[in-house]
Amino acid sequence: MINHSGVPSPFQSFLNDLHFKYKSLHDGAVANYIPELAKVDPNLFSICVITVDGQVYEVGDYNQLFTIQSISKVFVHGLALKDHGRDYVLTKVGVEPTGDAFNAIILDERSNRPLNPMVNAGAIATTSLIKGSRPTERLNRMLNMFQRYIGRDIFVDISVFMSERTTGHRNRAMAHLMLNFGMIDEKIDEALDLYFQQCSLMVNCRDLALMAATLANKGTNPITGEQAVESCYIKDILSMMYTCGMYNFAGEWAYKIGLPAKSGVCGGIIAVVRNQIGIGVFSPLLDSLGDSVRGVKVCEELSQQFGLHLFDSSMGSCRFLDMLST
Ligand code: GLN
């Protein structure tokens, strides 16, 4: 954000410096399980912060489009909650973090449910709950939901979708296992297609920040004023992000950074500071767990610098949002 005299605001300068600092960090590797993701430019890097009153701070390649991948799981879980309510969704997918990889073929031994909606099995289960009489109706309902979060039209990248679909054997195995236990209904190919489509939605870093800011703003998009998700489900969504959103780095993330967050193998991370800001970071170089290396560093530094950790009491009653406007 630049003021009238063309000088960046103090927070914009901070973001510019943060971007400059980590641009030279080249640790990690881009996802390569499908050729479309392996082709991405590893140097791409952007940070965007949007406040609940609609101020936008951004730096780097923030208009660059990429596929949303696992970050979609957060929002589809929200739609499943809207479609069926909390109690029913809980019969189909649990709320326990797992120490296993996001694509592990594991169900809870006692309940036969997938462990949580942030791992692939759980996400396929929540996707299968999206209401609609035909696949196109379900896809359109999902697209409309994402459009409310980002305030513009959203599209599926067909080549990523086709690759996900033809190589997604583990995801198919999970769907069959869940069908075996009656956790999802028989139309598993339709559910899987919808899951592959949601992973292949094109977003940019600003979209990520706006989605996070919408969650921070009780479900209302701070720029369009449109309600994207019912406020009563925000606590369900944020608690899943907090305990399960960062793959099997979730515990360390909660300890060090202390914010509800979600990452995807695209290299995106969203993080939510409730009632204050949404953060989006995009950098496709991933660590061994699948989290963006620069993304984790940026969030860690933002959290430490501004006392954003949920349980940080060092800033007293000082709100980050108030500091921004001074
Ligand atoms: N499309 C990927 C999959 O289902 C999503 C993975 C991710 O971002 N963790 O395997």
Tab-separated table of C-alpha atoms and ligand atoms in Angstrom:
chain	number	residue	atom	x	y	z
A	1	MET	CA	0.000	0.000	0.000
A	2	ILE	CA	1.384	3.389	-1.097
A	3	ASN	CA	0.252	6.697	0.452
A	4	HIS	CA	-0.627	9.886	-1.470
A	5	SER	CA	2.985	11.007	-1.702
A	6	GLY	CA	4.011	7.702	-3.295
A	7	VAL	CA	5.841	6.520	-0.170
A	8	PRO	CA	5.124	2.956	0.961
A	9	SER	CA	3.423	2.708	4.362
A	10	PRO	CA	5.612	1.306	7.188
A	11	PHE	CA	3.926	-2.095	6.939
A	12	GLN	CA	4.291	-2.158	3.145
A	13	SER	CA	8.001	-1.390	3.599
A	14	PHE	CA	8.235	-4.220	6.093
A	15	LEU	CA	6.679	-6.623	3.555
A	16	ASN	CA	8.992	-5.367	0.791
A	17	ASP	CA	12.013	-6.019	3.010
A	18	LEU	CA	10.701	-9.461	3.991
A	19	HIS	CA	10.231	-10.337	0.330
A	20	PHE	CA	13.722	-9.106	-0.516
A	21	LYS	CA	15.234	-11.033	2.392
A	22	TYR	CA	13.752	-14.397	1.402
A	23	LYS	CA	13.923	-14.034	-2.378
A	24	SER	CA	17.496	-15.267	-2.251
A	25	LEU	CA	16.498	-18.405	-0.319
A	26	HIS	CA	16.391	-21.252	-2.819
A	27	ASP	CA	15.982	-24.234	-0.482
A	28	GLY	CA	13.373	-26.857	-1.306
A	29	ALA	CA	12.010	-28.299	-4.529
A	30	VAL	CA	8.880	-27.784	-6.614
A	31	ALA	CA	6.204	-30.521	-6.526
A	32	ASN	CA	6.809	-32.987	-9.314
A	33	TYR	CA	4.124	-35.641	-8.952
A	34	ILE	CA	2.563	-34.282	-12.173
A	35	PRO	CA	4.484	-32.544	-14.982
A	36	GLU	CA	2.246	-29.431	-14.847
A	37	LEU	CA	3.436	-28.590	-11.336
A	38	ALA	CA	7.062	-29.483	-12.052
A	39	LYS	CA	7.118	-26.845	-14.821
A	40	VAL	CA	6.435	-23.919	-12.457
A	41	ASP	CA	9.106	-21.203	-12.156
A	42	PRO	CA	10.769	-21.830	-8.760
A	43	ASN	CA	11.638	-18.134	-8.411
A	44	LEU	CA	8.022	-16.979	-8.193
A	45	PHE	CA	7.371	-15.398	-4.816
A	46	SER	CA	4.626	-13.179	-3.483
A	47	ILE	CA	3.197	-12.049	-0.167
A	48	CYS	CA	-0.194	-10.426	0.334
A	49	VAL	CA	-1.901	-9.248	3.522
A	50	ILE	CA	-5.518	-8.033	3.516
A	51	THR	CA	-7.155	-6.499	6.556
A	52	VAL	CA	-10.757	-7.072	7.645
A	53	ASP	CA	-11.461	-3.476	6.628
A	54	GLY	CA	-10.243	-4.157	3.097
A	55	GLN	CA	-6.722	-2.658	3.010
A	56	VAL	CA	-4.411	-4.585	0.674
A	57	TYR	CA	-0.618	-4.883	1.137
A	58	GLU	CA	1.189	-6.947	-1.481
A	59	VAL	CA	4.617	-7.548	-2.945
A	60	GLY	CA	6.150	-9.763	-5.636
A	61	ASP	CA	4.285	-11.892	-8.178
A	62	TYR	CA	0.885	-11.450	-6.553
A	63	ASN	CA	-1.084	-11.696	-9.807
A	64	GLN	CA	0.585	-14.933	-10.891
A	65	LEU	CA	-2.003	-17.719	-11.199
A	66	PHE	CA	-1.376	-21.225	-9.866
A	67	THR	CA	-3.570	-24.149	-8.826
A	68	ILE	CA	-4.921	-23.945	-5.302
A	69	GLN	CA	-4.349	-27.650	-4.473
A	70	SER	CA	-4.892	-28.589	-0.833
A	71	ILE	CA	-5.785	-25.084	0.295
A	72	SER	CA	-9.183	-25.807	-1.293
A	73	LYS	CA	-9.888	-28.383	1.450
A	74	VAL	CA	-10.581	-25.643	3.992
A	75	PHE	CA	-13.343	-24.067	1.922
A	76	VAL	CA	-14.964	-27.273	0.695
A	77	HIS	CA	-15.175	-28.403	4.322
A	78	GLY	CA	-17.070	-25.144	4.949
A	79	LEU	CA	-19.494	-25.921	2.109
A	80	ALA	CA	-20.053	-29.464	3.412
A	81	LEU	CA	-20.881	-27.963	6.821
A	82	LYS	CA	-23.362	-25.587	5.212
A	83	ASP	CA	-24.940	-28.418	3.202
A	84	HIS	CA	-25.316	-30.916	6.053
A	85	GLY	CA	-24.583	-29.268	9.398
A	86	ARG	CA	-21.859	-30.072	11.885
A	87	ASP	CA	-23.293	-33.267	13.366
A	88	TYR	CA	-23.725	-35.075	10.076
A	89	VAL	CA	-20.313	-34.026	8.739
A	90	LEU	CA	-18.781	-35.372	11.949
A	91	THR	CA	-20.217	-38.828	11.219
A	92	LYS	CA	-18.260	-38.863	7.933
A	93	VAL	CA	-14.959	-37.232	8.825
A	94	GLY	CA	-13.128	-36.869	12.139
A	95	VAL	CA	-11.254	-33.923	13.669
A	96	GLU	CA	-8.019	-35.589	14.817
A	97	PRO	CA	-4.603	-34.462	13.554
A	98	THR	CA	-2.487	-37.186	12.024
A	99	GLY	CA	1.262	-37.639	12.141
A	100	ASP	CA	1.018	-39.242	8.709
A	101	ALA	CA	1.483	-37.754	5.268
A	102	PHE	CA	-1.510	-35.965	3.718
A	103	ASN	CA	-1.954	-38.760	1.187
A	104	ALA	CA	-1.713	-41.681	3.639
A	105	ILE	CA	-4.303	-44.394	3.036
A	106	ILE	CA	-5.539	-44.513	6.610
A	107	LEU	CA	-8.932	-44.379	8.330
A	108	ASP	CA	-9.659	-44.171	12.046
A	109	GLU	CA	-9.736	-47.778	13.307
A	110	ARG	CA	-12.734	-47.372	15.568
A	111	SER	CA	-15.028	-45.177	13.502
A	112	ASN	CA	-13.731	-45.947	9.961
A	113	ARG	CA	-13.805	-42.216	9.316
A	114	PRO	CA	-10.931	-40.370	7.656
A	115	LEU	CA	-8.970	-38.598	10.386
A	116	ASN	CA	-9.736	-34.985	9.453
A	117	PRO	CA	-10.905	-32.848	6.492
A	118	MET	CA	-7.401	-31.487	5.778
A	119	VAL	CA	-5.864	-34.800	4.649
A	120	ASN	CA	-6.767	-36.187	1.229
A	121	ALA	CA	-9.066	-38.957	2.492
A	122	GLY	CA	-11.014	-36.476	4.625
A	123	ALA	CA	-11.155	-33.956	1.813
A	124	ILE	CA	-12.516	-36.538	-0.623
A	125	ALA	CA	-15.174	-37.340	2.001
A	126	THR	CA	-16.182	-33.677	2.434
A	127	THR	CA	-16.181	-33.178	-1.351
A	128	SER	CA	-18.516	-36.156	-1.713
A	129	LEU	CA	-20.952	-34.346	0.602
A	130	ILE	CA	-21.416	-31.328	-1.692
A	131	LYS	CA	-25.080	-31.214	-2.657
A	132	GLY	CA	-26.328	-31.141	-6.229
A	133	SER	CA	-28.377	-33.402	-8.464
A	134	ARG	CA	-25.701	-33.669	-11.170
A	135	PRO	CA	-21.885	-33.326	-11.324
A	136	THR	CA	-22.168	-29.950	-13.102
A	137	GLU	CA	-24.496	-28.646	-10.419
A	138	ARG	CA	-22.079	-29.723	-7.694
A	139	LEU	CA	-19.149	-28.148	-9.550
A	140	ASN	CA	-21.090	-24.913	-10.052
A	141	ARG	CA	-22.047	-24.740	-6.386
A	142	MET	CA	-18.398	-25.202	-5.483
A	143	LEU	CA	-17.240	-22.556	-7.988
A	144	ASN	CA	-19.859	-20.119	-6.674
A	145	MET	CA	-18.648	-20.691	-3.142
A	146	PHE	CA	-15.015	-19.930	-4.121
A	147	GLN	CA	-16.167	-16.901	-6.117
A	148	ARG	CA	-17.760	-15.442	-3.011
A	149	TYR	CA	-14.391	-15.697	-1.229
A	150	ILE	CA	-12.297	-14.157	-4.003
A	151	GLY	CA	-14.819	-11.727	-5.504
A	152	ARG	CA	-14.307	-12.775	-9.113
A	153	ASP	CA	-14.824	-15.740	-11.456
A	154	ILE	CA	-12.679	-18.797	-10.892
A	155	PHE	CA	-11.705	-21.540	-13.358
A	156	VAL	CA	-10.368	-25.078	-13.373
A	157	ASP	CA	-6.997	-25.574	-15.104
A	158	ILE	CA	-7.938	-28.426	-17.407
A	159	SER	CA	-4.446	-29.849	-17.928
A	160	VAL	CA	-3.762	-29.999	-14.168
A	161	PHE	CA	-7.204	-31.530	-13.622
A	162	MET	CA	-6.606	-34.196	-16.301
A	163	SER	CA	-3.190	-35.042	-14.839
A	164	GLU	CA	-4.553	-35.239	-11.294
A	165	ARG	CA	-7.309	-37.454	-12.599
A	166	THR	CA	-5.107	-39.858	-14.544
A	167	THR	CA	-2.400	-40.179	-11.889
A	168	GLY	CA	-4.514	-39.977	-8.707
A	169	HIS	CA	-4.351	-43.682	-7.888
A	170	ARG	CA	-3.765	-43.170	-4.164
A	171	ASN	CA	-6.783	-40.887	-3.995
A	172	ARG	CA	-8.835	-43.534	-5.809
A	173	ALA	CA	-7.612	-46.155	-3.352
A	174	MET	CA	-8.755	-43.953	-0.438
A	175	ALA	CA	-12.165	-43.433	-2.029
A	176	HIS	CA	-12.591	-47.197	-2.476
A	177	LEU	CA	-11.576	-47.836	1.121
A	178	MET	CA	-14.131	-45.270	2.319
A	179	LEU	CA	-16.799	-46.788	0.075
A	180	ASN	CA	-16.025	-50.168	1.616
A	181	PHE	CA	-16.851	-48.720	5.055
A	182	GLY	CA	-19.883	-46.766	3.857
A	183	MET	CA	-18.212	-43.423	4.517
A	184	ILE	CA	-18.932	-42.109	1.022
A	185	ASP	CA	-21.662	-43.054	-1.413
A	186	GLU	CA	-21.290	-45.142	-4.549
A	187	LYS	CA	-20.626	-42.288	-6.942
A	188	ILE	CA	-16.951	-42.277	-6.129
A	189	ASP	CA	-15.802	-41.320	-9.619
A	190	GLU	CA	-17.953	-38.208	-9.439
A	191	ALA	CA	-16.609	-37.338	-5.989
A	192	LEU	CA	-13.026	-37.880	-7.159
A	193	ASP	CA	-13.543	-35.735	-10.262
A	194	LEU	CA	-14.899	-32.941	-8.119
A	195	TYR	CA	-11.943	-33.323	-5.735
A	196	PHE	CA	-9.452	-33.166	-8.645
A	197	GLN	CA	-11.293	-30.130	-10.015
A	198	GLN	CA	-11.168	-28.310	-6.679
A	199	CYS	CA	-7.396	-28.957	-6.474
A	200	SER	CA	-7.009	-27.534	-10.010
A	201	LEU	CA	-8.716	-24.178	-9.432
A	202	MET	CA	-6.615	-21.210	-10.514
A	203	VAL	CA	-5.921	-18.546	-7.899
A	204	ASN	CA	-3.269	-15.924	-7.228
A	205	CYS	CA	-1.623	-14.796	-4.011
A	206	ARG	CA	-4.086	-11.920	-3.581
A	207	ASP	CA	-6.953	-14.422	-3.811
A	208	LEU	CA	-5.326	-16.478	-1.064
A	209	ALA	CA	-5.048	-13.450	1.203
A	210	LEU	CA	-8.648	-12.469	0.484
A	211	MET	CA	-9.867	-15.962	1.293
A	212	ALA	CA	-7.941	-15.845	4.561
A	213	ALA	CA	-9.211	-12.318	5.285
A	214	THR	CA	-12.780	-13.506	4.686
A	215	LEU	CA	-12.277	-16.182	7.330
A	216	ALA	CA	-10.710	-13.552	9.604
A	217	ASN	CA	-13.776	-11.354	8.993
A	218	LYS	CA	-16.345	-13.905	10.253
A	219	GLY	CA	-17.027	-15.253	6.746
A	220	THR	CA	-17.722	-11.930	5.000
A	221	ASN	CA	-15.456	-10.900	2.120
A	222	PRO	CA	-13.931	-7.597	3.344
A	223	ILE	CA	-13.760	-6.138	-0.162
A	224	THR	CA	-17.102	-7.142	-1.728
A	225	GLY	CA	-19.079	-7.363	1.525
A	226	GLU	CA	-20.508	-10.695	0.377
A	227	GLN	CA	-20.948	-13.511	2.872
A	228	ALA	CA	-18.900	-16.504	1.700
A	229	VAL	CA	-19.587	-18.838	4.622
A	230	GLU	CA	-21.919	-18.736	7.620
A	231	SER	CA	-20.189	-17.218	10.627
A	232	CYS	CA	-21.302	-20.160	12.804
A	233	TYR	CA	-18.874	-22.436	10.897
A	234	ILE	CA	-15.811	-20.210	11.222
A	235	LYS	CA	-14.755	-21.896	14.449
A	236	ASP	CA	-15.003	-25.356	12.831
A	237	ILE	CA	-12.909	-24.221	9.874
A	238	LEU	CA	-10.265	-22.357	11.870
A	239	SER	CA	-9.826	-25.106	14.440
A	240	MET	CA	-9.199	-27.652	11.670
A	241	MET	CA	-6.696	-25.294	10.078
A	242	TYR	CA	-5.000	-24.763	13.423
A	243	THR	CA	-4.585	-28.435	14.318
A	244	CYS	CA	-4.320	-30.071	10.880
A	245	GLY	CA	-3.640	-27.430	8.224
A	246	MET	CA	0.111	-27.694	7.770
A	247	TYR	CA	0.454	-31.429	7.088
A	248	ASN	CA	2.568	-33.164	9.708
A	249	PHE	CA	4.288	-29.882	10.521
A	250	ALA	CA	1.009	-28.707	12.106
A	251	GLY	CA	2.203	-29.119	15.699
A	252	GLU	CA	5.430	-27.211	15.199
A	253	TRP	CA	3.559	-24.555	13.234
A	254	ALA	CA	0.996	-24.147	16.044
A	255	TYR	CA	3.817	-23.892	18.561
A	256	LYS	CA	6.029	-21.446	16.677
A	257	ILE	CA	3.669	-19.423	14.500
A	258	GLY	CA	0.407	-19.999	16.319
A	259	LEU	CA	-2.101	-19.174	13.568
A	260	PRO	CA	-4.788	-21.206	11.783
A	261	ALA	CA	-3.249	-21.940	8.386
A	262	LYS	CA	-3.341	-24.217	5.365
A	263	SER	CA	-0.756	-25.031	2.778
A	264	GLY	CA	-0.855	-26.740	-0.601
A	265	VAL	CA	1.728	-28.419	-2.834
A	266	CYS	CA	1.361	-25.480	-5.234
A	267	GLY	CA	3.505	-23.550	-2.731
A	268	GLY	CA	0.678	-21.466	-1.309
A	269	ILE	CA	-0.020	-20.856	2.371
A	270	ILE	CA	-2.955	-19.016	3.924
A	271	ALA	CA	-2.922	-17.881	7.545
A	272	VAL	CA	-5.677	-16.167	9.513
A	273	VAL	CA	-5.384	-13.583	12.290
A	274	ARG	CA	-8.930	-13.608	13.575
A	275	ASN	CA	-10.806	-10.286	13.334
A	276	GLN	CA	-7.690	-8.643	11.892
A	277	ILE	CA	-5.969	-9.899	8.742
A	278	GLY	CA	-5.633	-12.669	6.183
A	279	ILE	CA	-2.173	-13.616	4.926
A	280	GLY	CA	-1.367	-15.278	1.594
A	281	VAL	CA	2.116	-16.365	0.562
A	282	PHE	CA	3.113	-18.099	-2.658
A	283	SER	CA	6.487	-19.642	-3.403
A	284	PRO	CA	6.562	-23.082	-5.044
A	285	LEU	CA	9.779	-24.380	-3.445
A	286	LEU	CA	8.589	-26.974	-0.909
A	287	ASP	CA	10.212	-28.668	2.066
A	288	SER	CA	10.080	-32.446	2.528
A	289	LEU	CA	6.624	-32.259	4.158
A	290	GLY	CA	5.100	-30.288	1.282
A	291	ASP	CA	5.039	-26.804	2.843
A	292	SER	CA	6.466	-23.756	1.039
A	293	VAL	CA	9.923	-23.029	2.482
A	294	ARG	CA	9.717	-19.272	2.000
A	295	GLY	CA	6.046	-19.306	2.989
A	296	VAL	CA	6.828	-20.798	6.390
A	297	LYS	CA	9.670	-18.301	6.941
A	298	VAL	CA	7.511	-15.313	5.994
A	299	CYS	CA	4.678	-16.363	8.311
A	300	GLU	CA	7.108	-17.073	11.123
A	301	GLU	CA	8.625	-13.643	10.820
A	302	LEU	CA	5.254	-11.861	10.570
A	303	SER	CA	3.999	-13.749	13.621
A	304	GLN	CA	7.087	-12.999	15.710
A	305	GLN	CA	7.482	-9.415	14.620
A	306	PHE	CA	3.889	-8.396	15.267
A	307	GLY	CA	3.014	-10.769	18.115
A	308	LEU	CA	0.395	-12.578	16.014
A	309	HIS	CA	0.683	-15.973	17.772
A	310	LEU	CA	-2.751	-16.805	19.203
A	311	PHE	CA	-1.313	-17.216	22.677
A	312	ASP	CA	1.226	-14.419	22.589
A	313	SER	CA	0.567	-12.010	25.435
A	314	SER	CA	3.704	-9.887	24.976
A	315	MET	CA	1.846	-7.251	22.953
A	316	GLY	CA	-0.686	-6.646	25.734
A	317	SER	CA	-3.971	-5.369	24.338
A	318	CYS	CA	-2.293	-3.824	21.294
A	319	ARG	CA	-3.967	-4.994	18.080
A	320	PHE	CA	-1.960	-5.416	14.906
A	321	LEU	CA	-4.784	-3.802	12.954
A	322	ASP	CA	-4.631	-0.662	15.087
A	323	MET	CA	-0.865	-0.459	14.651
A	324	LEU	CA	-1.342	-0.560	10.877
A	325	SER	CA	-3.478	2.546	10.835
A	326	THR	CA	-1.109	4.627	12.982
B	1	GLN	N1	-3.904	-32.668	-5.738
B	1	GLN	C1	-3.099	-33.071	-4.634
B	1	GLN	C2	-3.470	-34.468	-4.184
B	1	GLN	O1	-4.610	-34.771	-4.046
B	1	GLN	C3	-3.236	-32.079	-3.511
B	1	GLN	C4	-2.125	-32.251	-2.612
B	1	GLN	C5	-1.761	-31.123	-1.718
B	1	GLN	O2	-1.762	-29.924	-2.024
B	1	GLN	N2	-1.322	-31.546	-0.575
B	1	GLN	O3	-2.603	-35.277	-3.956
